[in-house]
Amino acid sequence: MDSITATAQSWLTDFFDEDTKKEIKHLMDNDPEELKERFYKDLEFGTGGMRGVMGVGTNRINKYTLGKNTQGLSNYLKKSYTDDDLKVVIAYDCRHNSKSLAKTVADVFSANGIRVHLFSDLRTTPELSFAVKYLGCHAGIVLTASHNPPEYNGYKVYWADGGQIVPPQDGEIIAEINALSFEDIKFDKNEKLIHHIDEDVDEAFFEASVKNGSFGAKGKDDFKIVFTSLHGTSITAIPEVLKRAGYKNVTIIEEQAKPDGDFPTVESPNPEEPEALSMAIAKAEEIGADMVVGTDPDSDRLGIAVRNLEGKIELLNGNQTMVLMTKFLLDQYKAKGFKGNEFIATTIVSTPMMQQMAKAYGVEFKTALTGFKWIGKMIKDFPNSQFIGGGEESFGYMVGDFVRDKDAVTSTLLACEIAANAKANGSSFYQDLIDAYVEFGFYKEKLISLTKKGMSGAEEIKQMLKDFKENPVDSVQGSKLLYIEDYNTSIVKNVQTGEEYTLHLPKSNVLIYETEDGTRIAARPSGTEPKVKFYISTNAKLHKAADYKSVNSQLETKIEGILSELNL
């Protein structure tokens, strides 16, 4: 507590503004526990950059923590490039303080002699990724906390290829940041170096999205879509892209169309949560729509709901949408003729069905740690390979490589193309998914996410993962444990033979059980939220589409049994 108090007192110098100092003094006198939460550590870069609760302190998002990040990044850029004309692009989402924090970041870059392209209003994260390459920038920043609660904000860093920073680069940037004191931040802006950008980049991004997401689908005039931006940035892009692609029957949920950092109509602006799309689903049932699409605040994740076999709107999970999107793209490439250098990609906690499809189509399959920055890195590391598409279970997908991050804008268009085409051919998105299960195996997944806030929560998460590692199960639902994959030690162990193998991925706090029948259970702490996540994957043969309901019921029962065995 003494060191925490000392850190807090260092924020009482004349460098810090009066409101900041007043709040710290109040916490010192009245709320030592809150003071501890705000100063016990520095915010760190996770799978999606830096995210945290806004407020005063080293463990909070504010002008000083982001200013220090930006000063360190400025120093790193100058060491990395001899180019005198360094350029960065900055975007921000709908969250509270995003616009002012984006301007603070722009000010610090400009004070360091770096030219800034700053969007004058909120834009999607995929457009920021696109803009980095389109404008020939050396780096990009987006101020966002994705689908986190309203009190959060964040800071994601992109490099010249349009992808997020990855090791060793992120470590080198963090070292630059950690070498600084807050007093090293240059806040003395140079307005001449800050340029606002809008329509030109929008136009290029819309055009690229339509080009990459359109496949000549039939039946667009007869295809009804309900779309919700969940108070986020996608309202600036998705309706326009759908319109340009020829979709005329798009109903927008007006109550959720206005950007609002409070996200007043939902408990969480996360399309993974069924409740978030309840308003859109109700509208779809009312007007007889074919598909519901909802996106998170920065428009990198999308949730899709379609009509099931009973004709009711059902929310699909990220694995399901990823599988069908990838199969559709593979079919497009196959029709033109594979060149032999294509690959698809996903993450270690996503459905194994992706690998089965890659084998069936004869294309390369690559797997990465959680986070789209790793898929972006694959594209960068293998310039002679052709990335078809890929995603992760957490409702993110990327079509081709013109954007190097999750892209709900182009993915929304792709989903509509698949569904409209299926309907025109007498099928449906849902039926096509079942047909894919027959062809490649029926894989069914479930995510359990447990929130554990604060210092005590962090310790609880640490202990849960330790127990998961040190006390492994012998079997899961009667199937013996076969492998334990420990990404912290980079070792896979065959528990039945004792043989060990090396994992050729960066170290990460992830542990995966795999049983003899192919059941997989993964555990990892979230890199962006105070959560621990458990990913369950089961599978079965589906011999014909008519058996779908019974086999689906069997797998649901199996998953419930697994959760019971693991006390989740």
Short mmCIF file of N, CA and C in Angstrom, two decimals, residues 351-511:
data_model
loop_
_atom_site.label_atom_id
_atom_site.label_comp_id
_atom_site.label_asym_id
_atom_site.label_seq_id
_atom_site.Cartn_x
_atom_site.Cartn_y
_atom_site.Cartn_z
N THR A 351 -13.64 -23.51 -33.44
CA THR A 351 -14.08 -24.86 -33.82
C THR A 351 -13.06 -25.61 -34.67
N PRO A 352 -12.79 -26.89 -34.34
CA PRO A 352 -11.92 -27.73 -35.16
C PRO A 352 -12.50 -28.03 -36.54
N MET A 353 -13.77 -27.68 -36.75
CA MET A 353 -14.40 -27.93 -38.05
C MET A 353 -13.69 -27.16 -39.16
N MET A 354 -13.07 -26.03 -38.83
CA MET A 354 -12.33 -25.26 -39.84
C MET A 354 -11.20 -26.10 -40.43
N GLN A 355 -10.51 -26.86 -39.58
CA GLN A 355 -9.42 -27.70 -40.06
C GLN A 355 -9.94 -28.83 -40.95
N GLN A 356 -11.09 -29.37 -40.58
CA GLN A 356 -11.68 -30.44 -41.39
C GLN A 356 -12.04 -29.94 -42.78
N MET A 357 -12.55 -28.73 -42.86
CA MET A 357 -12.89 -28.16 -44.17
C MET A 357 -11.64 -27.90 -45.00
N ALA A 358 -10.59 -27.40 -44.36
CA ALA A 358 -9.34 -27.15 -45.10
C ALA A 358 -8.82 -28.44 -45.72
N LYS A 359 -8.87 -29.52 -44.96
CA LYS A 359 -8.43 -30.83 -45.48
C LYS A 359 -9.27 -31.24 -46.68
N ALA A 360 -10.58 -31.07 -46.55
CA ALA A 360 -11.50 -31.51 -47.61
C ALA A 360 -11.28 -30.72 -48.90
N TYR A 361 -10.95 -29.45 -48.78
CA TYR A 361 -10.75 -28.61 -49.97
C TYR A 361 -9.31 -28.61 -50.45
N GLY A 362 -8.42 -29.19 -49.66
CA GLY A 362 -7.01 -29.25 -50.06
C GLY A 362 -6.28 -27.93 -49.96
N VAL A 363 -6.71 -27.07 -49.02
CA VAL A 363 -6.00 -25.81 -48.80
C VAL A 363 -5.31 -25.86 -47.45
N GLU A 364 -4.36 -24.97 -47.26
CA GLU A 364 -3.60 -24.95 -46.01
C GLU A 364 -4.46 -24.38 -44.90
N PHE A 365 -4.28 -24.93 -43.71
CA PHE A 365 -4.98 -24.45 -42.52
C PHE A 365 -3.95 -23.91 -41.54
N LYS A 366 -4.16 -22.69 -41.08
CA LYS A 366 -3.26 -22.11 -40.09
C LYS A 366 -4.07 -21.77 -38.84
N THR A 367 -3.46 -22.01 -37.70
CA THR A 367 -4.12 -21.70 -36.44
C THR A 367 -3.26 -20.75 -35.63
N ALA A 368 -3.93 -19.88 -34.88
CA ALA A 368 -3.22 -18.82 -34.16
C ALA A 368 -3.74 -18.71 -32.74
N LEU A 369 -3.01 -17.97 -31.92
CA LEU A 369 -3.51 -17.63 -30.60
C LEU A 369 -4.76 -16.75 -30.74
N THR A 370 -5.50 -16.59 -29.64
CA THR A 370 -6.69 -15.76 -29.66
C THR A 370 -6.33 -14.32 -30.00
N GLY A 371 -7.13 -13.71 -30.86
CA GLY A 371 -6.89 -12.33 -31.25
C GLY A 371 -6.57 -12.22 -32.73
N PHE A 372 -7.24 -11.31 -33.40
CA PHE A 372 -7.07 -11.20 -34.85
C PHE A 372 -5.71 -10.67 -35.25
N LYS A 373 -4.98 -10.10 -34.30
CA LYS A 373 -3.65 -9.61 -34.66
C LYS A 373 -2.78 -10.77 -35.16
N TRP A 374 -3.04 -11.98 -34.67
CA TRP A 374 -2.23 -13.13 -35.07
C TRP A 374 -2.57 -13.58 -36.48
N ILE A 375 -3.84 -13.44 -36.87
CA ILE A 375 -4.22 -13.77 -38.25
C ILE A 375 -3.64 -12.73 -39.20
N GLY A 376 -3.67 -11.46 -38.78
CA GLY A 376 -3.03 -10.42 -39.57
C GLY A 376 -1.55 -10.68 -39.75
N LYS A 377 -0.90 -11.19 -38.70
CA LYS A 377 0.53 -11.49 -38.76
C LYS A 377 0.81 -12.62 -39.75
N MET A 378 -0.10 -13.61 -39.83
CA MET A 378 0.08 -14.70 -40.81
C MET A 378 0.17 -14.15 -42.23
N ILE A 379 -0.72 -13.22 -42.54
CA ILE A 379 -0.75 -12.65 -43.89
C ILE A 379 0.56 -11.91 -44.16
N LYS A 380 1.04 -11.21 -43.16
CA LYS A 380 2.30 -10.47 -43.28
C LYS A 380 3.50 -11.41 -43.42
N ASP A 381 3.47 -12.51 -42.66
CA ASP A 381 4.60 -13.44 -42.63
C ASP A 381 4.67 -14.34 -43.86
N PHE A 382 3.54 -14.51 -44.56
CA PHE A 382 3.51 -15.38 -45.74
C PHE A 382 3.00 -14.59 -46.95
N PRO A 383 3.82 -13.65 -47.44
CA PRO A 383 3.36 -12.76 -48.52
C PRO A 383 3.05 -13.48 -49.83
N ASN A 384 3.57 -14.67 -50.01
CA ASN A 384 3.30 -15.42 -51.25
C ASN A 384 2.08 -16.33 -51.14
N SER A 385 1.45 -16.32 -49.97
CA SER A 385 0.24 -17.13 -49.77
C SER A 385 -0.99 -16.25 -49.90
N GLN A 386 -2.09 -16.86 -50.29
CA GLN A 386 -3.35 -16.14 -50.50
C GLN A 386 -4.31 -16.45 -49.36
N PHE A 387 -4.63 -15.44 -48.56
CA PHE A 387 -5.59 -15.61 -47.47
C PHE A 387 -7.00 -15.53 -48.03
N ILE A 388 -7.74 -16.61 -47.88
CA ILE A 388 -9.13 -16.65 -48.37
C ILE A 388 -10.07 -15.97 -47.39
N GLY A 389 -9.98 -16.37 -46.15
CA GLY A 389 -10.84 -15.83 -45.10
C GLY A 389 -10.64 -16.60 -43.83
N GLY A 390 -11.12 -16.05 -42.75
CA GLY A 390 -10.98 -16.75 -41.48
C GLY A 390 -11.56 -15.93 -40.36
N GLY A 391 -11.72 -16.59 -39.21
CA GLY A 391 -12.33 -15.90 -38.09
C GLY A 391 -12.04 -16.57 -36.77
N GLU A 392 -12.76 -16.13 -35.78
CA GLU A 392 -12.63 -16.71 -34.45
C GLU A 392 -14.01 -16.83 -33.82
N GLU A 393 -14.09 -17.64 -32.79
CA GLU A 393 -15.39 -17.96 -32.20
C GLU A 393 -16.09 -16.73 -31.63
N SER A 394 -15.34 -15.69 -31.32
CA SER A 394 -15.92 -14.52 -30.67
C SER A 394 -16.52 -13.54 -31.67
N PHE A 395 -17.20 -14.09 -32.68
CA PHE A 395 -18.03 -13.31 -33.61
C PHE A 395 -17.22 -12.37 -34.50
N GLY A 396 -15.98 -12.73 -34.80
CA GLY A 396 -15.17 -11.91 -35.70
C GLY A 396 -14.83 -12.67 -36.97
N TYR A 397 -14.81 -11.95 -38.10
CA TYR A 397 -14.47 -12.58 -39.37
C TYR A 397 -13.78 -11.56 -40.27
N MET A 398 -12.90 -12.08 -41.15
CA MET A 398 -12.17 -11.23 -42.09
C MET A 398 -12.23 -11.87 -43.47
N VAL A 399 -12.69 -11.10 -44.44
CA VAL A 399 -12.83 -11.57 -45.82
C VAL A 399 -11.64 -11.06 -46.63
N GLY A 400 -10.75 -11.98 -47.04
CA GLY A 400 -9.57 -11.53 -47.77
C GLY A 400 -8.67 -10.69 -46.89
N ASP A 401 -7.72 -9.97 -47.52
CA ASP A 401 -6.74 -9.27 -46.70
C ASP A 401 -6.68 -7.76 -46.94
N PHE A 402 -7.74 -7.18 -47.53
CA PHE A 402 -7.69 -5.74 -47.75
C PHE A 402 -7.86 -4.97 -46.44
N VAL A 403 -8.48 -5.61 -45.44
CA VAL A 403 -8.49 -5.15 -44.06
C VAL A 403 -7.74 -6.19 -43.25
N ARG A 404 -6.99 -5.76 -42.26
CA ARG A 404 -6.18 -6.71 -41.48
C ARG A 404 -6.67 -6.84 -40.04
N ASP A 405 -7.98 -6.80 -39.87
CA ASP A 405 -8.57 -7.00 -38.55
C ASP A 405 -10.00 -7.51 -38.76
N LYS A 406 -10.64 -7.91 -37.68
CA LYS A 406 -12.04 -8.31 -37.78
C LYS A 406 -12.81 -7.21 -38.49
N ASP A 407 -13.71 -7.60 -39.37
CA ASP A 407 -14.39 -6.62 -40.22
C ASP A 407 -15.86 -6.96 -40.35
N ALA A 408 -16.67 -6.35 -39.48
CA ALA A 408 -18.11 -6.63 -39.51
C ALA A 408 -18.80 -6.00 -40.71
N VAL A 409 -18.16 -5.03 -41.35
CA VAL A 409 -18.78 -4.36 -42.49
C VAL A 409 -18.83 -5.31 -43.69
N THR A 410 -17.67 -5.78 -44.13
CA THR A 410 -17.63 -6.70 -45.28
C THR A 410 -18.24 -8.05 -44.94
N SER A 411 -18.06 -8.49 -43.71
CA SER A 411 -18.62 -9.79 -43.30
C SER A 411 -20.14 -9.76 -43.29
N THR A 412 -20.74 -8.63 -42.93
CA THR A 412 -22.19 -8.50 -43.00
C THR A 412 -22.67 -8.68 -44.44
N LEU A 413 -21.99 -8.04 -45.36
CA LEU A 413 -22.36 -8.18 -46.77
C LEU A 413 -22.20 -9.63 -47.23
N LEU A 414 -21.10 -10.28 -46.84
CA LEU A 414 -20.88 -11.68 -47.21
C LEU A 414 -22.00 -12.56 -46.68
N ALA A 415 -22.39 -12.36 -45.42
CA ALA A 415 -23.46 -13.17 -44.82
C ALA A 415 -24.77 -13.00 -45.59
N CYS A 416 -25.05 -11.76 -45.99
CA CYS A 416 -26.27 -11.50 -46.77
C CYS A 416 -26.21 -12.16 -48.14
N GLU A 417 -25.04 -12.15 -48.75
CA GLU A 417 -24.87 -12.80 -50.05
C GLU A 417 -25.15 -14.30 -49.95
N ILE A 418 -24.61 -14.92 -48.90
CA ILE A 418 -24.80 -16.36 -48.69
C ILE A 418 -26.29 -16.67 -48.49
N ALA A 419 -26.92 -15.89 -47.60
CA ALA A 419 -28.31 -16.17 -47.26
C ALA A 419 -29.27 -15.86 -48.40
N ALA A 420 -29.04 -14.76 -49.11
CA ALA A 420 -29.92 -14.41 -50.23
C ALA A 420 -29.81 -15.45 -51.34
N ASN A 421 -28.60 -15.88 -51.60
CA ASN A 421 -28.37 -16.90 -52.63
C ASN A 421 -29.02 -18.23 -52.26
N ALA A 422 -28.86 -18.60 -50.96
CA ALA A 422 -29.46 -19.86 -50.49
C ALA A 422 -30.98 -19.81 -50.64
N LYS A 423 -31.58 -18.71 -50.24
CA LYS A 423 -33.04 -18.57 -50.34
C LYS A 423 -33.50 -18.66 -51.80
N ALA A 424 -32.76 -18.00 -52.69
CA ALA A 424 -33.12 -18.03 -54.11
C ALA A 424 -33.02 -19.44 -54.69
N ASN A 425 -32.17 -20.28 -54.07
CA ASN A 425 -31.98 -21.65 -54.54
C ASN A 425 -32.86 -22.66 -53.78
N GLY A 426 -33.81 -22.14 -52.99
CA GLY A 426 -34.73 -23.02 -52.28
C GLY A 426 -34.18 -23.56 -50.98
N SER A 427 -33.06 -23.01 -50.50
CA SER A 427 -32.47 -23.45 -49.23
C SER A 427 -32.51 -22.28 -48.25
N SER A 428 -31.60 -22.26 -47.29
CA SER A 428 -31.49 -21.16 -46.33
C SER A 428 -30.09 -21.19 -45.74
N PHE A 429 -29.72 -20.12 -45.07
CA PHE A 429 -28.43 -20.06 -44.37
C PHE A 429 -28.34 -21.23 -43.38
N TYR A 430 -29.41 -21.43 -42.64
CA TYR A 430 -29.45 -22.48 -41.61
C TYR A 430 -29.33 -23.87 -42.23
N GLN A 431 -30.08 -24.10 -43.32
CA GLN A 431 -30.03 -25.40 -43.99
C GLN A 431 -28.65 -25.66 -44.58
N ASP A 432 -28.03 -24.62 -45.15
CA ASP A 432 -26.69 -24.77 -45.70
C ASP A 432 -25.69 -25.15 -44.61
N LEU A 433 -25.89 -24.60 -43.41
CA LEU A 433 -25.02 -24.94 -42.28
C LEU A 433 -25.17 -26.42 -41.92
N ILE A 434 -26.41 -26.90 -41.87
CA ILE A 434 -26.65 -28.32 -41.57
C ILE A 434 -26.02 -29.20 -42.64
N ASP A 435 -26.14 -28.81 -43.88
CA ASP A 435 -25.53 -29.58 -44.97
C ASP A 435 -24.01 -29.63 -44.81
N ALA A 436 -23.42 -28.55 -44.30
CA ALA A 436 -21.97 -28.54 -44.05
C ALA A 436 -21.62 -29.51 -42.93
N TYR A 437 -22.49 -29.63 -41.91
CA TYR A 437 -22.27 -30.60 -40.84
C TYR A 437 -22.27 -32.03 -41.39
N VAL A 438 -23.16 -32.31 -42.31
CA VAL A 438 -23.21 -33.64 -42.93
C VAL A 438 -21.90 -33.91 -43.67
N GLU A 439 -21.40 -32.91 -44.35
CA GLU A 439 -20.21 -33.08 -45.19
C GLU A 439 -18.91 -33.17 -44.39
N PHE A 440 -18.80 -32.36 -43.34
CA PHE A 440 -17.50 -32.25 -42.65
C PHE A 440 -17.51 -32.73 -41.20
N GLY A 441 -18.68 -33.09 -40.67
CA GLY A 441 -18.79 -33.47 -39.27
C GLY A 441 -19.52 -32.38 -38.50
N PHE A 442 -20.32 -32.79 -37.52
CA PHE A 442 -21.13 -31.86 -36.75
C PHE A 442 -20.34 -31.44 -35.51
N TYR A 443 -19.90 -30.21 -35.49
CA TYR A 443 -19.17 -29.67 -34.34
C TYR A 443 -20.05 -28.66 -33.64
N LYS A 444 -20.18 -28.83 -32.34
CA LYS A 444 -21.02 -27.93 -31.54
C LYS A 444 -20.20 -27.39 -30.37
N GLU A 445 -20.23 -26.06 -30.21
CA GLU A 445 -19.40 -25.41 -29.20
C GLU A 445 -20.24 -24.60 -28.21
N LYS A 446 -19.63 -24.35 -27.07
CA LYS A 446 -20.26 -23.46 -26.07
C LYS A 446 -19.15 -22.71 -25.32
N LEU A 447 -19.42 -21.45 -25.04
CA LEU A 447 -18.49 -20.61 -24.27
C LEU A 447 -19.09 -20.29 -22.91
N ILE A 448 -18.28 -20.46 -21.87
CA ILE A 448 -18.65 -20.03 -20.53
C ILE A 448 -17.69 -18.93 -20.13
N SER A 449 -18.22 -17.77 -19.79
CA SER A 449 -17.39 -16.62 -19.45
C SER A 449 -17.74 -16.15 -18.05
N LEU A 450 -16.76 -16.13 -17.15
CA LEU A 450 -16.99 -15.75 -15.76
C LEU A 450 -16.28 -14.43 -15.47
N THR A 451 -17.02 -13.44 -14.99
CA THR A 451 -16.44 -12.12 -14.69
C THR A 451 -15.92 -12.09 -13.26
N LYS A 452 -14.67 -11.62 -13.10
CA LYS A 452 -14.03 -11.51 -11.79
C LYS A 452 -13.29 -10.17 -11.75
N LYS A 453 -13.90 -9.17 -11.13
CA LYS A 453 -13.35 -7.81 -11.20
C LYS A 453 -12.32 -7.53 -10.12
N GLY A 454 -11.46 -6.55 -10.43
CA GLY A 454 -10.52 -6.00 -9.46
C GLY A 454 -9.35 -6.89 -9.12
N MET A 455 -8.59 -6.48 -8.08
CA MET A 455 -7.41 -7.24 -7.64
C MET A 455 -7.77 -8.64 -7.19
N SER A 456 -8.86 -8.72 -6.40
CA SER A 456 -9.25 -10.04 -5.88
C SER A 456 -9.71 -10.93 -7.02
N GLY A 457 -10.39 -10.35 -8.01
CA GLY A 457 -10.83 -11.11 -9.16
C GLY A 457 -9.68 -11.65 -9.97
N ALA A 458 -8.64 -10.82 -10.13
CA ALA A 458 -7.45 -11.25 -10.88
C ALA A 458 -6.79 -12.45 -10.19
N GLU A 459 -6.76 -12.42 -8.86
CA GLU A 459 -6.18 -13.54 -8.11
C GLU A 459 -7.05 -14.79 -8.24
N GLU A 460 -8.36 -14.60 -8.25
CA GLU A 460 -9.27 -15.73 -8.39
C GLU A 460 -9.11 -16.40 -9.75
N ILE A 461 -9.00 -15.59 -10.79
CA ILE A 461 -8.78 -16.13 -12.14
C ILE A 461 -7.47 -16.91 -12.19
N LYS A 462 -6.45 -16.34 -11.60
CA LYS A 462 -5.13 -16.99 -11.57
C LYS A 462 -5.22 -18.36 -10.90
N GLN A 463 -5.96 -18.44 -9.81
CA GLN A 463 -6.09 -19.70 -9.06
C GLN A 463 -6.91 -20.73 -9.86
N MET A 464 -7.97 -20.28 -10.53
CA MET A 464 -8.80 -21.20 -11.32
C MET A 464 -7.97 -21.85 -12.43
N LEU A 465 -7.15 -21.05 -13.09
CA LEU A 465 -6.32 -21.58 -14.17
C LEU A 465 -5.23 -22.50 -13.63
N LYS A 466 -4.72 -22.17 -12.45
CA LYS A 466 -3.72 -23.03 -11.82
C LYS A 466 -4.31 -24.40 -11.48
N ASP A 467 -5.52 -24.40 -10.94
CA ASP A 467 -6.21 -25.65 -10.61
C ASP A 467 -6.49 -26.47 -11.87
N PHE A 468 -6.89 -25.78 -12.93
CA PHE A 468 -7.20 -26.44 -14.20
C PHE A 468 -5.96 -27.15 -14.74
N LYS A 469 -4.80 -26.54 -14.52
CA LYS A 469 -3.55 -27.11 -15.01
C LYS A 469 -3.03 -28.22 -14.11
N GLU A 470 -3.04 -27.97 -12.81
CA GLU A 470 -2.40 -28.90 -11.87
C GLU A 470 -3.28 -30.08 -11.47
N ASN A 471 -4.59 -29.95 -11.70
CA ASN A 471 -5.50 -31.05 -11.36
C ASN A 471 -6.36 -31.42 -12.56
N PRO A 472 -5.73 -31.95 -13.61
CA PRO A 472 -6.50 -32.26 -14.83
C PRO A 472 -7.48 -33.41 -14.60
N VAL A 473 -8.53 -33.40 -15.40
CA VAL A 473 -9.52 -34.48 -15.33
C VAL A 473 -8.92 -35.76 -15.93
N ASP A 474 -9.48 -36.91 -15.55
CA ASP A 474 -9.07 -38.19 -16.15
C ASP A 474 -9.85 -38.46 -17.43
N SER A 475 -11.12 -38.01 -17.43
CA SER A 475 -11.97 -38.24 -18.58
C SER A 475 -13.05 -37.16 -18.62
N VAL A 476 -13.68 -37.05 -19.77
CA VAL A 476 -14.77 -36.09 -19.93
C VAL A 476 -15.94 -36.84 -20.56
N GLN A 477 -17.04 -36.93 -19.80
CA GLN A 477 -18.22 -37.65 -20.28
C GLN A 477 -17.87 -39.05 -20.79
N GLY A 478 -17.01 -39.72 -20.02
CA GLY A 478 -16.66 -41.10 -20.35
C GLY A 478 -15.56 -41.27 -21.37
N SER A 479 -15.07 -40.18 -21.94
CA SER A 479 -13.99 -40.26 -22.93
C SER A 479 -12.67 -39.88 -22.24
N LYS A 480 -11.69 -40.77 -22.31
CA LYS A 480 -10.42 -40.55 -21.60
C LYS A 480 -9.67 -39.34 -22.14
N LEU A 481 -9.02 -38.65 -21.21
CA LEU A 481 -8.17 -37.52 -21.59
C LEU A 481 -6.99 -38.04 -22.40
N LEU A 482 -6.71 -37.39 -23.53
CA LEU A 482 -5.63 -37.82 -24.41
C LEU A 482 -4.47 -36.83 -24.41
N TYR A 483 -4.78 -35.56 -24.62
CA TYR A 483 -3.73 -34.54 -24.69
C TYR A 483 -4.02 -33.39 -23.74
N ILE A 484 -2.93 -32.80 -23.21
CA ILE A 484 -2.99 -31.51 -22.53
C ILE A 484 -2.07 -30.57 -23.28
N GLU A 485 -2.63 -29.50 -23.83
CA GLU A 485 -1.84 -28.50 -24.53
C GLU A 485 -1.63 -27.31 -23.60
N ASP A 486 -0.39 -27.06 -23.23
CA ASP A 486 -0.06 -25.96 -22.32
C ASP A 486 0.71 -24.89 -23.11
N TYR A 487 0.03 -23.81 -23.43
CA TYR A 487 0.66 -22.77 -24.25
C TYR A 487 1.57 -21.87 -23.44
N ASN A 488 1.53 -22.02 -22.11
CA ASN A 488 2.48 -21.27 -21.26
C ASN A 488 3.87 -21.89 -21.33
N THR A 489 3.91 -23.22 -21.48
CA THR A 489 5.19 -23.92 -21.55
C THR A 489 5.52 -24.37 -22.97
N SER A 490 4.56 -24.18 -23.90
CA SER A 490 4.71 -24.60 -25.30
C SER A 490 4.86 -26.11 -25.44
N ILE A 491 4.19 -26.85 -24.54
CA ILE A 491 4.30 -28.32 -24.57
C ILE A 491 2.92 -28.96 -24.68
N VAL A 492 2.82 -29.94 -25.58
CA VAL A 492 1.65 -30.82 -25.65
C VAL A 492 2.07 -32.16 -25.06
N LYS A 493 1.30 -32.66 -24.14
CA LYS A 493 1.63 -33.95 -23.52
C LYS A 493 0.52 -34.96 -23.82
N ASN A 494 0.92 -36.12 -24.33
CA ASN A 494 0.02 -37.24 -24.45
C ASN A 494 -0.02 -37.91 -23.09
N VAL A 495 -1.12 -37.75 -22.37
CA VAL A 495 -1.16 -38.22 -20.98
C VAL A 495 -1.22 -39.74 -20.89
N GLN A 496 -1.55 -40.40 -22.00
CA GLN A 496 -1.62 -41.86 -21.97
C GLN A 496 -0.27 -42.52 -22.23
N THR A 497 0.57 -41.88 -23.04
CA THR A 497 1.89 -42.46 -23.34
C THR A 497 3.04 -41.72 -22.67
N GLY A 498 2.75 -40.49 -22.20
CA GLY A 498 3.80 -39.67 -21.59
C GLY A 498 4.63 -38.89 -22.60
N GLU A 499 4.38 -39.10 -23.89
CA GLU A 499 5.15 -38.37 -24.92
C GLU A 499 4.81 -36.88 -24.90
N GLU A 500 5.83 -36.07 -25.23
CA GLU A 500 5.63 -34.62 -25.25
C GLU A 500 6.06 -34.05 -26.60
N TYR A 501 5.36 -33.03 -27.02
CA TYR A 501 5.63 -32.38 -28.29
C TYR A 501 5.70 -30.87 -28.06
N THR A 502 6.37 -30.18 -28.97
CA THR A 502 6.51 -28.72 -28.85
C THR A 502 5.42 -28.00 -29.64
N LEU A 503 4.85 -26.99 -29.01
CA LEU A 503 3.88 -26.13 -29.68
C LEU A 503 4.63 -24.96 -30.32
N HIS A 504 4.39 -24.74 -31.60
CA HIS A 504 5.14 -23.70 -32.31
C HIS A 504 4.31 -22.43 -32.46
N LEU A 505 3.86 -21.93 -31.32
CA LEU A 505 3.16 -20.65 -31.25
C LEU A 505 3.74 -19.87 -30.07
N PRO A 506 3.60 -18.55 -30.07
CA PRO A 506 4.09 -17.78 -28.92
C PRO A 506 3.45 -18.25 -27.62
N LYS A 507 4.15 -18.06 -26.52
CA LYS A 507 3.63 -18.48 -25.23
C LYS A 507 2.39 -17.65 -24.87
N SER A 508 1.43 -18.32 -24.26
CA SER A 508 0.19 -17.65 -23.88
C SER A 508 -0.46 -18.43 -22.74
N ASN A 509 -1.22 -17.74 -21.92
CA ASN A 509 -1.84 -18.37 -20.76
C ASN A 509 -3.11 -19.10 -21.17
N VAL A 510 -2.93 -20.20 -21.90
CA VAL A 510 -4.04 -21.02 -22.39
C VAL A 510 -3.73 -22.49 -22.11
N LEU A 511 -4.72 -23.22 -21.62
CA LEU A 511 -4.57 -24.66 -21.40
C LEU A 511 -5.75 -25.36 -22.07
#
